[in-house]
Short mmCIF file of C-alpha atoms in Angstrom, two decimals:
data_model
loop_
_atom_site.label_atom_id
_atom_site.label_comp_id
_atom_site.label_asym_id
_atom_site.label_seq_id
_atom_site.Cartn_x
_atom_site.Cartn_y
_atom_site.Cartn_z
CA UNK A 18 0.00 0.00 0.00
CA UNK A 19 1.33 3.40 -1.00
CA UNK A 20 2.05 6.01 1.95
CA UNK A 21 -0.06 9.00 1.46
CA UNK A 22 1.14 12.72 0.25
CA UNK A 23 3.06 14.44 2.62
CA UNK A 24 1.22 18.33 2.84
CA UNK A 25 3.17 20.61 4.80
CA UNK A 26 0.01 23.02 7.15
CA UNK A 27 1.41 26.05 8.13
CA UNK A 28 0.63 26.92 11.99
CA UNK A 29 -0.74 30.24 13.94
CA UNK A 30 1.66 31.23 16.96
CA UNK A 31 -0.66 31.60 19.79
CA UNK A 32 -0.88 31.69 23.42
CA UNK A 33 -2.64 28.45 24.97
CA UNK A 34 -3.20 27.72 28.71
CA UNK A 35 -0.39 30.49 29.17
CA UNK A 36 1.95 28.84 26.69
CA UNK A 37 3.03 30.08 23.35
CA UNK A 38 1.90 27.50 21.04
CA UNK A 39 1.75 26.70 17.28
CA UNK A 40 -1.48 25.51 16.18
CA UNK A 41 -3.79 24.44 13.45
CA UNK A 42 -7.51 23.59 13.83
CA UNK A 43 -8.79 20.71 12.75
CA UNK A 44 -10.96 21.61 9.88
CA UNK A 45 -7.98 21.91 7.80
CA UNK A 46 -6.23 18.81 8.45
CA UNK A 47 -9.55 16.50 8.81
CA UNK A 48 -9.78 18.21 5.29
CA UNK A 49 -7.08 16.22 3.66
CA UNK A 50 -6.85 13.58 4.89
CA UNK A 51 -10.60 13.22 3.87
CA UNK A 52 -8.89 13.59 0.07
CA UNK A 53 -6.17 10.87 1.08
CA UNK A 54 -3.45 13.52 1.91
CA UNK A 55 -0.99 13.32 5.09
CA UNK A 56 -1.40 16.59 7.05
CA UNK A 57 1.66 18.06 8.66
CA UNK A 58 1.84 20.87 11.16
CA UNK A 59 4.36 23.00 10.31
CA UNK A 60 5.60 25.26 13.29
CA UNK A 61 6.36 29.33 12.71
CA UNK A 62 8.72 31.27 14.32
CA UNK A 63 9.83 34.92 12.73
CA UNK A 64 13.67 34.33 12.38
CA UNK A 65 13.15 31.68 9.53
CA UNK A 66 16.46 30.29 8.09
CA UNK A 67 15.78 30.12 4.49
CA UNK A 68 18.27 26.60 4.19
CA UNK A 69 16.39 25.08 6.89
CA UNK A 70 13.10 25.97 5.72
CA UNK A 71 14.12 24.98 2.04
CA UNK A 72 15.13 21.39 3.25
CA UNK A 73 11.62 21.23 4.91
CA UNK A 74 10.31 22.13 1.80
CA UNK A 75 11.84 19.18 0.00
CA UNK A 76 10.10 16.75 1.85
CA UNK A 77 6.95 17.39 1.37
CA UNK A 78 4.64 17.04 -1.89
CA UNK A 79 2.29 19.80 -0.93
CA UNK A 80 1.63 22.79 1.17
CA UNK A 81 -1.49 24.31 2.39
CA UNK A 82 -1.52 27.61 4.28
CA UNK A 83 -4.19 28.03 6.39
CA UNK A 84 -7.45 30.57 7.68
CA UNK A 85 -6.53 32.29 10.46
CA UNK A 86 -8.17 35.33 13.34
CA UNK A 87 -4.75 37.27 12.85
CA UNK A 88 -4.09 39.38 9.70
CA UNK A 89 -0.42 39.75 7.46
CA UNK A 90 1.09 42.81 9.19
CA UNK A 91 0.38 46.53 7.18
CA UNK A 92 3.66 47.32 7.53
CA UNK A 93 4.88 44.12 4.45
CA UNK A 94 2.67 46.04 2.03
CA UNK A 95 3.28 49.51 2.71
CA UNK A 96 0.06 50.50 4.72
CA UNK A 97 -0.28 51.91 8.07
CA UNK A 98 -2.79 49.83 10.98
CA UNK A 99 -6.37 50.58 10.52
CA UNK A 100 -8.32 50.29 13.69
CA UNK A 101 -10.08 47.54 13.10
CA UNK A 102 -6.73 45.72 12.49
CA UNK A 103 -6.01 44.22 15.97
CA UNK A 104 -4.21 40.58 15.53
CA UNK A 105 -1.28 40.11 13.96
CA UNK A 106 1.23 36.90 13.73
CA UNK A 107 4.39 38.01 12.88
CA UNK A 108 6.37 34.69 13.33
CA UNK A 109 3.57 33.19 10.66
CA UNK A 110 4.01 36.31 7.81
CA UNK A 111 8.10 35.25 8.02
CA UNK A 112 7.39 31.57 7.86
CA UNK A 113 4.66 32.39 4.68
CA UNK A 114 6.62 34.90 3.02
CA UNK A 115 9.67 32.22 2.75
CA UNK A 116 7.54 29.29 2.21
CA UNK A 117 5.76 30.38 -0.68
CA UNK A 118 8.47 31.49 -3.27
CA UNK A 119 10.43 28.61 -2.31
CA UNK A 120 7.34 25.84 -2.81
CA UNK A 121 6.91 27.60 -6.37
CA UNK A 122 10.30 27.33 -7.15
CA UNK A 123 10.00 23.39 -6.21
CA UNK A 124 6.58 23.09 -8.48
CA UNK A 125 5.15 22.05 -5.27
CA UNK A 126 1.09 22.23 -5.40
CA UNK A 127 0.08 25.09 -3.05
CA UNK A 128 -3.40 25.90 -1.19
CA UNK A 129 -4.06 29.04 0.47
CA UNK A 130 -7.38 29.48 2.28
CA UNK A 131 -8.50 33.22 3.61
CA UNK A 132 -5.64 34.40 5.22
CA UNK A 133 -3.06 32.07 3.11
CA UNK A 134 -5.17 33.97 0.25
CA UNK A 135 -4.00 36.99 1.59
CA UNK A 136 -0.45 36.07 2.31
CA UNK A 137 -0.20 34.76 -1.68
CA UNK A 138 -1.23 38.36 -2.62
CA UNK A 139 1.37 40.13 -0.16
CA UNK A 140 3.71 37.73 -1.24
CA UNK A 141 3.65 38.77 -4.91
CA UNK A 142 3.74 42.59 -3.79
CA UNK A 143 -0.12 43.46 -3.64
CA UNK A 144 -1.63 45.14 -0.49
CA UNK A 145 -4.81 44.36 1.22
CA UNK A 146 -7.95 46.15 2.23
CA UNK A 147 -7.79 46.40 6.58
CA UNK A 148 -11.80 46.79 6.55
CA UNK A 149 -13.55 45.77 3.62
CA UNK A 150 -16.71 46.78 4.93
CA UNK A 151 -15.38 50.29 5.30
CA UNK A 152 -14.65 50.54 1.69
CA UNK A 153 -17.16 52.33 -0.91
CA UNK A 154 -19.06 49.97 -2.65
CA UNK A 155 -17.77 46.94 -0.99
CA UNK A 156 -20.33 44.03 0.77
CA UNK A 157 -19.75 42.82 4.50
CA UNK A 158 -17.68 40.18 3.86
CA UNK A 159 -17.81 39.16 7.74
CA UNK A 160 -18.76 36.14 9.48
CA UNK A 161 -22.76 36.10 9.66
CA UNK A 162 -23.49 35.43 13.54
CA UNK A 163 -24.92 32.49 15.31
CA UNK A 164 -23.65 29.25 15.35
CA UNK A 165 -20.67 27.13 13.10
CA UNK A 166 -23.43 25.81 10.70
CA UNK A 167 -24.61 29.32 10.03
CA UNK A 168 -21.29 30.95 9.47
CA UNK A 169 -20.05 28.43 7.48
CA UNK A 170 -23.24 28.24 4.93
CA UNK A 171 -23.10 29.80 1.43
CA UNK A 172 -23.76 33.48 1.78
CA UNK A 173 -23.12 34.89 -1.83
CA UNK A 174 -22.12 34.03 -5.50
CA UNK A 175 -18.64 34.13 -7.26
CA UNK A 176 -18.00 34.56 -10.80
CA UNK A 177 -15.21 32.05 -12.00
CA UNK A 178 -12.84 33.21 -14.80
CA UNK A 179 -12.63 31.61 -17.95
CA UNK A 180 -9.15 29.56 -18.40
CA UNK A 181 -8.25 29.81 -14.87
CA UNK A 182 -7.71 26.51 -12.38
CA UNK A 183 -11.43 26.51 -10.88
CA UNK A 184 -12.95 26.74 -14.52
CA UNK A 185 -10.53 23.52 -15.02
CA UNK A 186 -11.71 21.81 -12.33
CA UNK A 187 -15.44 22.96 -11.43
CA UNK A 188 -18.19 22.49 -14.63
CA UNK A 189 -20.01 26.42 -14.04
CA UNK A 190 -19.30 29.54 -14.42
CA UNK A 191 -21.18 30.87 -11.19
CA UNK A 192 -21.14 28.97 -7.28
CA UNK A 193 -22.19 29.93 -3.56
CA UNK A 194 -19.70 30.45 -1.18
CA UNK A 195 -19.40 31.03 2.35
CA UNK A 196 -18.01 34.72 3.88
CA UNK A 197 -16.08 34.61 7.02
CA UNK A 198 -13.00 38.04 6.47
CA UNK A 199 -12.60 41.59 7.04
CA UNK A 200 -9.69 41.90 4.75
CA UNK A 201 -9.51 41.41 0.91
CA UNK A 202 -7.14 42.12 -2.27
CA UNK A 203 -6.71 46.08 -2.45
CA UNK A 204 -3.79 45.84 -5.03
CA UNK A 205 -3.15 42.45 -6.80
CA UNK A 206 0.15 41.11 -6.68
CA UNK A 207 2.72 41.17 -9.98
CA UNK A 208 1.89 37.63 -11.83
CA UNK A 209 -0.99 36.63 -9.56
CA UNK A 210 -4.63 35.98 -11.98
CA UNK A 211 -7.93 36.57 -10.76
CA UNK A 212 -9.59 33.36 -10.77
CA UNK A 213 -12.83 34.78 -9.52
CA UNK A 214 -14.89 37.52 -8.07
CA UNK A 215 -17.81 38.49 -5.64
CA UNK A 216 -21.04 40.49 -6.62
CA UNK A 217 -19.09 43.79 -5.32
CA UNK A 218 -16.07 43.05 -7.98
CA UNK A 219 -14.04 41.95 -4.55
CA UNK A 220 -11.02 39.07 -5.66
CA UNK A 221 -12.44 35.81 -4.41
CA UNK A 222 -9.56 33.23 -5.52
CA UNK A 223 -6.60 34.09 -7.27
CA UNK A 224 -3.61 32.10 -8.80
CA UNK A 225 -0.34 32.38 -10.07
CA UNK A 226 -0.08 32.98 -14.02
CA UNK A 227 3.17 31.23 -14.32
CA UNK A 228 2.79 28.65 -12.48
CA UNK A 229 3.30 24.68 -13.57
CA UNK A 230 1.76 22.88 -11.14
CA UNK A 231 -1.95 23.43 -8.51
CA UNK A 232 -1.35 26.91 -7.11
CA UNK A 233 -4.19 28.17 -6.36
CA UNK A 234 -5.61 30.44 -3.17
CA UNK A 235 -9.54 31.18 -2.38
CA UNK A 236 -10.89 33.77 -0.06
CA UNK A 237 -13.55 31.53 1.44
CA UNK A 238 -13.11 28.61 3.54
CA UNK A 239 -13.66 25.45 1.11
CA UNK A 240 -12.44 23.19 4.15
CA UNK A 241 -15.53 22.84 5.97
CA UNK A 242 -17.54 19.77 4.79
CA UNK A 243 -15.93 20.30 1.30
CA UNK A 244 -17.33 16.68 0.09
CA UNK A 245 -20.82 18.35 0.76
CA UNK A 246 -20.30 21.36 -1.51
CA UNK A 247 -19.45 20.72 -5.39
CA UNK A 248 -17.38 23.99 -5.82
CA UNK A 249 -14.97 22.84 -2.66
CA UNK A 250 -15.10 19.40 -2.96
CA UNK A 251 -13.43 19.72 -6.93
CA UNK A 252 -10.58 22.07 -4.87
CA UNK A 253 -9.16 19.92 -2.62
CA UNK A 254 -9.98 16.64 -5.38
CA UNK A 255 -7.65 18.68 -7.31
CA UNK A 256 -5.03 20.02 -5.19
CA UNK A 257 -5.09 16.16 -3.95
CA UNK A 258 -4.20 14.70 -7.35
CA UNK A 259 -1.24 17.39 -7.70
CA UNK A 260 -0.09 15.66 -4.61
CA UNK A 261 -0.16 12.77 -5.70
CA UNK A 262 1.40 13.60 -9.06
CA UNK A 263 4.01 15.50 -7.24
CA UNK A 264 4.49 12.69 -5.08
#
């Protein structure tokens, strides 16, 4: 019997009981391995040695980075704090920010989910909107309230982009997603595509144009019950198969 794909999950730094901890819920890894991948938790710390973290790299066949309460810190795109703004995770951003040119440069298959959306977009050198609802034009993008089931259902369509990765793997050119951010794509990132968009013209999932192998990063959070939604269950079916191909 073949061992599974080996996905690299990038963790949050965050105190626990008193202790700083890195962490990953379990959405995200009960995710994969639902798809037949091997979830690993990858820890974070800010003073990332790129040698180490490229050796890391190389022994894994995938790498997902993750939703997260904390946002990529203003200052790595330019921006000043908004008010709203109030968690950050530096020891994550330096961990991302290494991770991800050095998984492209592997042709490593790469997943980013809400904040790893965001951290794709920074990456490439695009900025992010601190409030979303603040800006003119713009929906609430927030999480709805009451309970998991409710802020996790489909709140509003996307428009997928002809010739991108989701029109390759999902048969329509429209699907209902769920909403759970404050921040979105201000300024897109040098060589990133738009692979789709909300009502209000907001970036929903974005890719890189050059890219050879599954690199692809969504705004919404396709890891809860993705086998019972069509749109998130062809995702992580095809950022499984890169895996495997990678493998």
């Amino acid at each position: 019997m073949q061992s599974r794909p080996l996905v690299g999950v990038i963790a949050c730094r965050r105190m626990v009981e008193g202790h700083p901890s890195h962490m990953v819920t379990d959405k995200y890894l009960s995710a994969l391995r639902e798809y037949g991948l091997e979830p690993v938790i990858l820890p974070v710390w800010e003073d990332v040695d790129t040698d180490a973290a490229g050796a890391l790299i190389d022994r894994l066949d995938g790498l997902v980075l993750t939703g997260s309460y904390t946002n990529v810190l203003p200052e790595r795109y330019g921006a000043e704090r908004a008010p709203e703004n109030t968690r950050d995770d530096q020891d994550r951003d330096a961990a991302a920010m290494t991770w991800v040119p050095l998984a492209l440069e592997r042709n490593m298959p790469l997943l980013g989910i809400c904040r790893g959306f965001q951290e794709l977009n920074v990456a490439f050198g695009g900025s992010l909107h601190q409030a979303v609802q603040n800006v003119p034009g713009m929906l609430d993008h927030r999480e709805p309230e009451g309970e998991k089931e409710q802020q996790y259902a489909p709140v509003h369509a996307i428009d997928i982009q002809p010739g991108g990765w989701l029109a390759k793997l999902f048969d329509g050119a429209k699907s209902e997603v769920n909403s759970l951010h404050q921040q979105g794509v201000d300024r897109l990132g040098e060589g990133l595509r738009v692979e789709a968009t909300a009502p209000d013209g907001l970036v929903e999932a974005i890719s890189v144009a050059d890219a050879r192998c599954f690199t692809l990063a969504v705004q919404w959070h396709p890891e809860w019950k993705p086998s019972e939604h069509p749109l998130y269950d062809v995702i992580f079916r095809g950022f499984s198969d890169a895996c495997m191909q990678n493998r």
